[in-house]
């Protein structure tokens, strides 16, 4: 098994709050949920003026992965990106997102547990969140979407607010395409280089998706069910073959997501 780098080990310890008492956790954790209001205000005053907004989703992920996969993944990855940046904090995860028509149900809504809200409601939630953080003195609000279905909603809201705030340069909103795009490009390419086929890698709950989740938290995956290898398809919500997924393969994606996201955020900040 691969050994984690020092920064990954430190990030995991901080992100999970391992061995930290409450004051120490508030001082080191990137998550605003771990802070009091004065503690967050002090962090902003000290220069942590970037807030990452992790966006997940509650949806079926085949018979072998939990419904909250996107939420756990988005929170953990946002925490690692914030630590890499050094001047960022992380907002609570948005777990309610558009997942398709409810009645009659389509796509993931055909499976128990999936929650879907209208696009307009989702975009209003994004807008209200960004406006709130602007009010509190943040200079950069960054949307990190772990799911492909609402990427354009992120772009629409960011464009709307940046246009509205064009004469007020104190805050900008970034819909970070790099966060999701790497899972569809560089990560897939890396897996192909290791001999995995596109069909096995898949697009939902297949090898890539499952490996990335194993790297974040193996408890999210029912490995005994995964090993059974039932034929993927519309009947079980799996596109790909997860049987050879591993945390080591997932760490490739984790590193790519964190590095590409941090690089893209820094570039956007320099361009302001």
Tab-separated table of C-alpha atoms in Angstrom:
chain	number	residue	atom	x	y	z
A	1	UNK	CA	0.000	0.000	0.000
A	2	UNK	CA	1.308	3.469	-0.843
A	3	UNK	CA	2.551	5.699	1.975
A	4	UNK	CA	0.814	9.053	2.246
A	5	UNK	CA	2.907	12.178	1.806
A	6	UNK	CA	3.465	14.364	4.864
A	7	UNK	CA	1.033	16.988	3.684
A	8	UNK	CA	-1.660	14.377	3.071
A	9	UNK	CA	-1.210	12.925	6.561
A	10	UNK	CA	-1.307	16.380	8.113
A	11	UNK	CA	-4.351	17.318	6.067
A	12	UNK	CA	-6.224	14.190	7.118
A	13	UNK	CA	-5.402	14.791	10.782
A	14	UNK	CA	-6.576	18.388	10.611
A	15	UNK	CA	-9.598	17.670	8.449
A	16	UNK	CA	-10.784	14.963	10.851
A	17	UNK	CA	-9.770	16.884	13.952
A	18	UNK	CA	-7.723	13.949	15.236
A	19	UNK	CA	-6.426	14.429	18.760
A	20	UNK	CA	-7.380	18.092	18.959
A	21	UNK	CA	-9.311	19.818	21.726
A	22	UNK	CA	-11.945	22.400	20.832
A	23	UNK	CA	-9.768	25.561	20.859
A	24	UNK	CA	-6.985	23.808	18.950
A	25	UNK	CA	-9.470	22.438	16.442
A	26	UNK	CA	-10.964	25.885	15.855
A	27	UNK	CA	-7.491	27.311	15.309
A	28	UNK	CA	-6.413	24.685	12.784
A	29	UNK	CA	-9.556	23.283	11.183
A	30	UNK	CA	-10.522	24.699	7.780
A	31	UNK	CA	-14.229	24.112	8.482
A	32	UNK	CA	-16.282	27.087	9.620
A	33	UNK	CA	-18.656	24.686	11.383
A	34	UNK	CA	-15.833	24.023	13.873
A	35	UNK	CA	-15.487	27.723	14.718
A	36	UNK	CA	-17.428	30.256	16.731
A	37	UNK	CA	-18.443	33.449	14.957
A	38	UNK	CA	-15.650	35.525	16.577
A	39	UNK	CA	-13.124	32.815	15.705
A	40	UNK	CA	-14.156	32.920	12.052
A	41	UNK	CA	-14.111	36.711	12.059
A	42	UNK	CA	-10.554	36.607	13.393
A	43	UNK	CA	-9.522	34.167	10.649
A	44	UNK	CA	-10.929	36.511	7.985
A	45	UNK	CA	-9.182	39.507	9.551
A	46	UNK	CA	-5.931	37.541	9.517
A	47	UNK	CA	-6.208	36.913	5.773
A	48	UNK	CA	-8.357	33.813	5.277
A	49	UNK	CA	-10.609	35.601	2.811
A	50	UNK	CA	-11.332	32.680	0.480
A	51	UNK	CA	-14.280	30.446	1.259
A	52	UNK	CA	-14.784	27.130	-0.499
A	53	UNK	CA	-18.389	25.982	-0.889
A	54	UNK	CA	-18.447	22.181	-1.305
A	55	UNK	CA	-21.463	20.943	-3.237
A	56	UNK	CA	-22.387	17.287	-3.019
A	57	UNK	CA	-25.740	15.629	-3.583
A	58	UNK	CA	-27.823	12.825	-2.150
A	59	UNK	CA	-28.257	10.144	-4.777
A	60	UNK	CA	-28.068	6.437	-5.437
A	61	UNK	CA	-24.578	5.139	-6.087
A	62	UNK	CA	-25.278	1.556	-6.988
A	63	UNK	CA	-25.708	-1.252	-4.461
A	64	UNK	CA	-22.174	-0.827	-3.106
A	65	UNK	CA	-21.843	2.891	-2.228
A	66	UNK	CA	-23.762	5.055	0.215
A	67	UNK	CA	-26.198	7.774	-0.784
A	68	UNK	CA	-24.035	10.483	0.781
A	69	UNK	CA	-20.888	9.716	-1.221
A	70	UNK	CA	-20.740	13.130	-2.875
A	71	UNK	CA	-21.261	14.971	0.400
A	72	UNK	CA	-18.460	13.228	2.275
A	73	UNK	CA	-16.127	13.475	-0.676
A	74	UNK	CA	-16.777	17.152	-1.341
A	75	UNK	CA	-16.207	18.072	2.302
A	76	UNK	CA	-12.971	16.119	2.642
A	77	UNK	CA	-11.521	17.331	-0.646
A	78	UNK	CA	-12.487	20.941	0.078
A	79	UNK	CA	-10.690	20.635	3.405
A	80	UNK	CA	-7.512	19.424	1.732
A	81	UNK	CA	-7.712	22.182	-0.901
A	82	UNK	CA	-8.164	24.808	1.821
A	83	UNK	CA	-5.118	23.530	3.689
A	84	UNK	CA	-3.090	23.537	0.473
A	85	UNK	CA	-4.105	27.167	-0.217
A	86	UNK	CA	-3.386	28.315	3.316
A	87	UNK	CA	-5.781	31.272	3.195
A	88	UNK	CA	-9.118	29.497	2.838
A	89	UNK	CA	-11.932	28.084	4.943
A	90	UNK	CA	-14.691	25.645	4.042
A	91	UNK	CA	-18.447	26.231	4.190
A	92	UNK	CA	-20.963	23.502	5.117
A	93	UNK	CA	-21.682	21.022	2.341
A	94	UNK	CA	-24.722	21.571	0.138
A	95	UNK	CA	-26.381	18.143	0.110
A	96	UNK	CA	-29.621	19.030	-1.704
A	97	UNK	CA	-29.147	19.437	-5.451
A	98	UNK	CA	-31.004	18.875	-8.736
A	99	UNK	CA	-31.143	15.155	-9.543
A	100	UNK	CA	-33.846	15.075	-12.183
A	101	UNK	CA	-37.616	14.943	-12.414
A	102	UNK	CA	-39.409	13.515	-9.395
A	103	UNK	CA	-42.763	12.550	-10.912
A	104	UNK	CA	-42.553	10.511	-12.996
A	105	UNK	CA	-39.041	9.749	-11.746
A	106	UNK	CA	-36.052	9.853	-14.058
A	107	UNK	CA	-32.368	8.933	-13.717
A	108	UNK	CA	-31.269	8.621	-10.081
A	109	UNK	CA	-34.762	9.453	-8.826
A	110	UNK	CA	-35.786	5.927	-9.785
A	111	UNK	CA	-33.828	4.671	-6.763
A	112	UNK	CA	-34.768	5.024	-3.090
A	113	UNK	CA	-33.029	7.798	-1.175
A	114	UNK	CA	-32.209	10.168	-4.019
A	115	UNK	CA	-33.280	13.752	-3.252
A	116	UNK	CA	-33.898	16.256	-6.040
A	117	UNK	CA	-34.680	19.958	-5.884
A	118	UNK	CA	-35.529	22.329	-8.784
A	119	UNK	CA	-32.713	24.120	-10.577
A	120	UNK	CA	-34.139	27.480	-9.522
A	121	UNK	CA	-34.136	26.508	-5.844
A	122	UNK	CA	-30.566	25.237	-6.092
A	123	UNK	CA	-29.342	28.383	-7.825
A	124	UNK	CA	-31.124	30.571	-5.268
A	125	UNK	CA	-29.320	28.645	-2.515
A	126	UNK	CA	-25.961	29.192	-4.222
A	127	UNK	CA	-26.675	32.883	-4.658
A	128	UNK	CA	-27.783	33.377	-1.060
A	129	UNK	CA	-24.694	31.568	0.170
A	130	UNK	CA	-22.336	33.734	-1.880
A	131	UNK	CA	-24.093	36.936	-0.834
A	132	UNK	CA	-23.826	35.895	2.807
A	133	UNK	CA	-20.080	35.353	2.598
A	134	UNK	CA	-19.577	38.652	0.777
A	135	UNK	CA	-21.374	40.349	3.647
A	136	UNK	CA	-18.926	38.776	6.099
A	137	UNK	CA	-15.843	40.085	4.319
A	138	UNK	CA	-14.765	37.220	2.095
A	139	UNK	CA	-13.073	38.245	-1.135
A	140	UNK	CA	-13.381	34.963	-3.028
A	141	UNK	CA	-16.306	32.539	-2.940
A	142	UNK	CA	-15.471	29.293	-4.719
A	143	UNK	CA	-18.081	26.709	-5.727
A	144	UNK	CA	-16.699	23.140	-5.706
A	145	UNK	CA	-19.185	20.783	-7.335
A	146	UNK	CA	-18.592	17.037	-6.889
A	147	UNK	CA	-21.400	16.087	-9.291
A	148	UNK	CA	-21.629	16.728	-13.011
A	149	UNK	CA	-25.327	17.532	-13.225
A	150	UNK	CA	-25.268	21.035	-11.792
A	151	UNK	CA	-22.000	22.450	-13.118
A	152	UNK	CA	-23.824	24.907	-15.386
A	153	UNK	CA	-25.905	26.147	-12.472
A	154	UNK	CA	-22.688	27.053	-10.674
A	155	UNK	CA	-21.503	28.964	-13.743
A	156	UNK	CA	-24.812	30.825	-14.106
A	157	UNK	CA	-24.827	31.977	-10.487
A	158	UNK	CA	-21.171	33.012	-10.543
A	159	UNK	CA	-21.700	34.994	-13.760
A	160	UNK	CA	-24.838	36.653	-12.405
A	161	UNK	CA	-23.186	37.782	-9.191
A	162	UNK	CA	-19.926	38.895	-10.774
A	163	UNK	CA	-21.921	41.008	-13.214
A	164	UNK	CA	-23.990	42.488	-10.385
A	165	UNK	CA	-20.820	43.238	-8.396
A	166	UNK	CA	-18.810	44.549	-11.353
A	167	UNK	CA	-18.452	47.990	-9.753
A	168	UNK	CA	-17.632	46.480	-6.363
A	169	UNK	CA	-14.370	44.518	-6.620
A	170	UNK	CA	-14.420	43.453	-2.967
A	171	UNK	CA	-15.730	39.968	-3.752
A	172	UNK	CA	-15.789	37.592	-6.704
A	173	UNK	CA	-17.426	34.207	-7.232
A	174	UNK	CA	-15.640	31.359	-8.990
A	175	UNK	CA	-17.373	28.268	-10.336
A	176	UNK	CA	-14.312	26.030	-10.213
A	177	UNK	CA	-14.547	23.851	-13.316
A	178	UNK	CA	-11.126	22.333	-12.605
A	179	UNK	CA	-12.398	20.504	-9.518
A	180	UNK	CA	-14.839	18.306	-11.452
A	181	UNK	CA	-13.122	18.321	-14.835
A	182	UNK	CA	-10.033	16.488	-13.584
A	183	UNK	CA	-12.158	13.485	-12.591
A	184	UNK	CA	-13.365	13.231	-16.184
A	185	UNK	CA	-10.010	13.828	-17.886
A	186	UNK	CA	-6.661	13.509	-16.094
A	187	UNK	CA	-7.875	10.918	-13.603
A	188	UNK	CA	-9.389	8.761	-16.335
A	189	UNK	CA	-6.185	9.080	-18.364
A	190	UNK	CA	-4.094	7.997	-15.372
A	191	UNK	CA	-6.256	4.922	-14.861
A	192	UNK	CA	-6.056	4.017	-18.544
A	193	UNK	CA	-2.261	4.230	-18.337
A	194	UNK	CA	-2.473	1.564	-15.629
A	195	UNK	CA	-4.319	-0.790	-17.952
A	196	UNK	CA	-7.950	-0.174	-17.047
A	197	UNK	CA	-10.445	0.101	-19.881
A	198	UNK	CA	-12.886	2.955	-20.360
A	199	UNK	CA	-15.762	0.525	-19.834
A	200	UNK	CA	-14.351	-0.593	-16.491
A	201	UNK	CA	-13.506	2.937	-15.349
A	202	UNK	CA	-17.098	3.944	-16.019
A	203	UNK	CA	-18.954	7.190	-15.378
A	204	UNK	CA	-21.019	6.456	-12.270
A	205	UNK	CA	-20.246	4.015	-9.438
A	206	UNK	CA	-17.668	2.306	-11.628
A	207	UNK	CA	-13.979	1.795	-10.915
A	208	UNK	CA	-12.955	5.480	-10.902
A	209	UNK	CA	-15.881	6.718	-8.821
A	210	UNK	CA	-15.559	3.884	-6.320
A	211	UNK	CA	-11.768	4.160	-6.006
A	212	UNK	CA	-11.993	7.885	-5.302
A	213	UNK	CA	-14.553	7.200	-2.592
A	214	UNK	CA	-12.429	4.436	-1.041
A	215	UNK	CA	-9.530	6.874	-0.812
A	216	UNK	CA	-11.672	9.358	1.101
A	217	UNK	CA	-13.448	6.933	3.428
A	218	UNK	CA	-13.580	3.149	2.896
A	219	UNK	CA	-16.638	2.933	5.156
A	220	UNK	CA	-18.667	4.501	2.346
A	221	UNK	CA	-18.225	1.396	0.194
A	222	UNK	CA	-19.743	-2.031	0.802
A	223	UNK	CA	-16.743	-3.977	-0.430
A	224	UNK	CA	-18.438	-7.353	-0.031
A	225	UNK	CA	-21.225	-6.210	-2.358
A	226	UNK	CA	-18.722	-4.625	-4.739
A	227	UNK	CA	-16.812	-7.903	-4.984
A	228	UNK	CA	-19.916	-9.778	-6.082
A	229	UNK	CA	-19.733	-7.925	-9.359
A	230	UNK	CA	-23.372	-7.934	-10.421
A	231	UNK	CA	-23.746	-6.875	-14.018
A	232	UNK	CA	-23.848	-3.065	-14.191
A	233	UNK	CA	-26.638	-1.231	-15.949
A	234	UNK	CA	-29.831	0.758	-15.608
A	235	UNK	CA	-31.291	-1.810	-13.216
A	236	UNK	CA	-28.743	-1.100	-10.465
A	237	UNK	CA	-27.527	2.400	-11.300
A	238	UNK	CA	-23.920	1.437	-12.083
A	239	UNK	CA	-22.001	2.489	-15.189
A	240	UNK	CA	-18.614	0.790	-15.120
A	241	UNK	CA	-17.142	-2.073	-13.118
A	242	UNK	CA	-16.021	-1.261	-9.547
A	243	UNK	CA	-14.606	-4.676	-8.626
A	244	UNK	CA	-10.922	-3.729	-8.990
A	245	UNK	CA	-11.289	-0.327	-7.324
A	246	UNK	CA	-8.873	0.439	-4.486
A	247	UNK	CA	-7.930	3.310	-2.195
A	248	UNK	CA	-4.489	3.450	-3.820
A	249	UNK	CA	-6.069	4.093	-7.226
A	250	UNK	CA	-8.337	6.670	-5.632
A	251	UNK	CA	-5.392	8.554	-4.138
A	252	UNK	CA	-4.280	9.354	-7.677
A	253	UNK	CA	-7.544	11.221	-8.198
A	254	UNK	CA	-7.415	12.876	-4.783
A	255	UNK	CA	-3.987	14.328	-5.477
A	256	UNK	CA	-5.013	15.504	-8.955
A	257	UNK	CA	-8.177	17.184	-7.664
A	258	UNK	CA	-6.419	18.966	-4.817
A	259	UNK	CA	-3.484	20.146	-6.899
A	260	UNK	CA	-5.487	21.254	-9.948
A	261	UNK	CA	-8.078	23.026	-7.798
A	262	UNK	CA	-5.523	24.914	-5.729
A	263	UNK	CA	-3.638	25.916	-8.876
A	264	UNK	CA	-6.814	27.153	-10.591
A	265	UNK	CA	-7.919	29.161	-7.544
A	266	UNK	CA	-4.533	30.851	-7.227
A	267	UNK	CA	-4.563	31.679	-10.947
A	268	UNK	CA	-8.041	33.220	-10.685
A	269	UNK	CA	-6.957	35.293	-7.709
A	270	UNK	CA	-3.874	36.576	-9.515
A	271	UNK	CA	-6.060	37.558	-12.487
A	272	UNK	CA	-8.380	39.768	-10.411
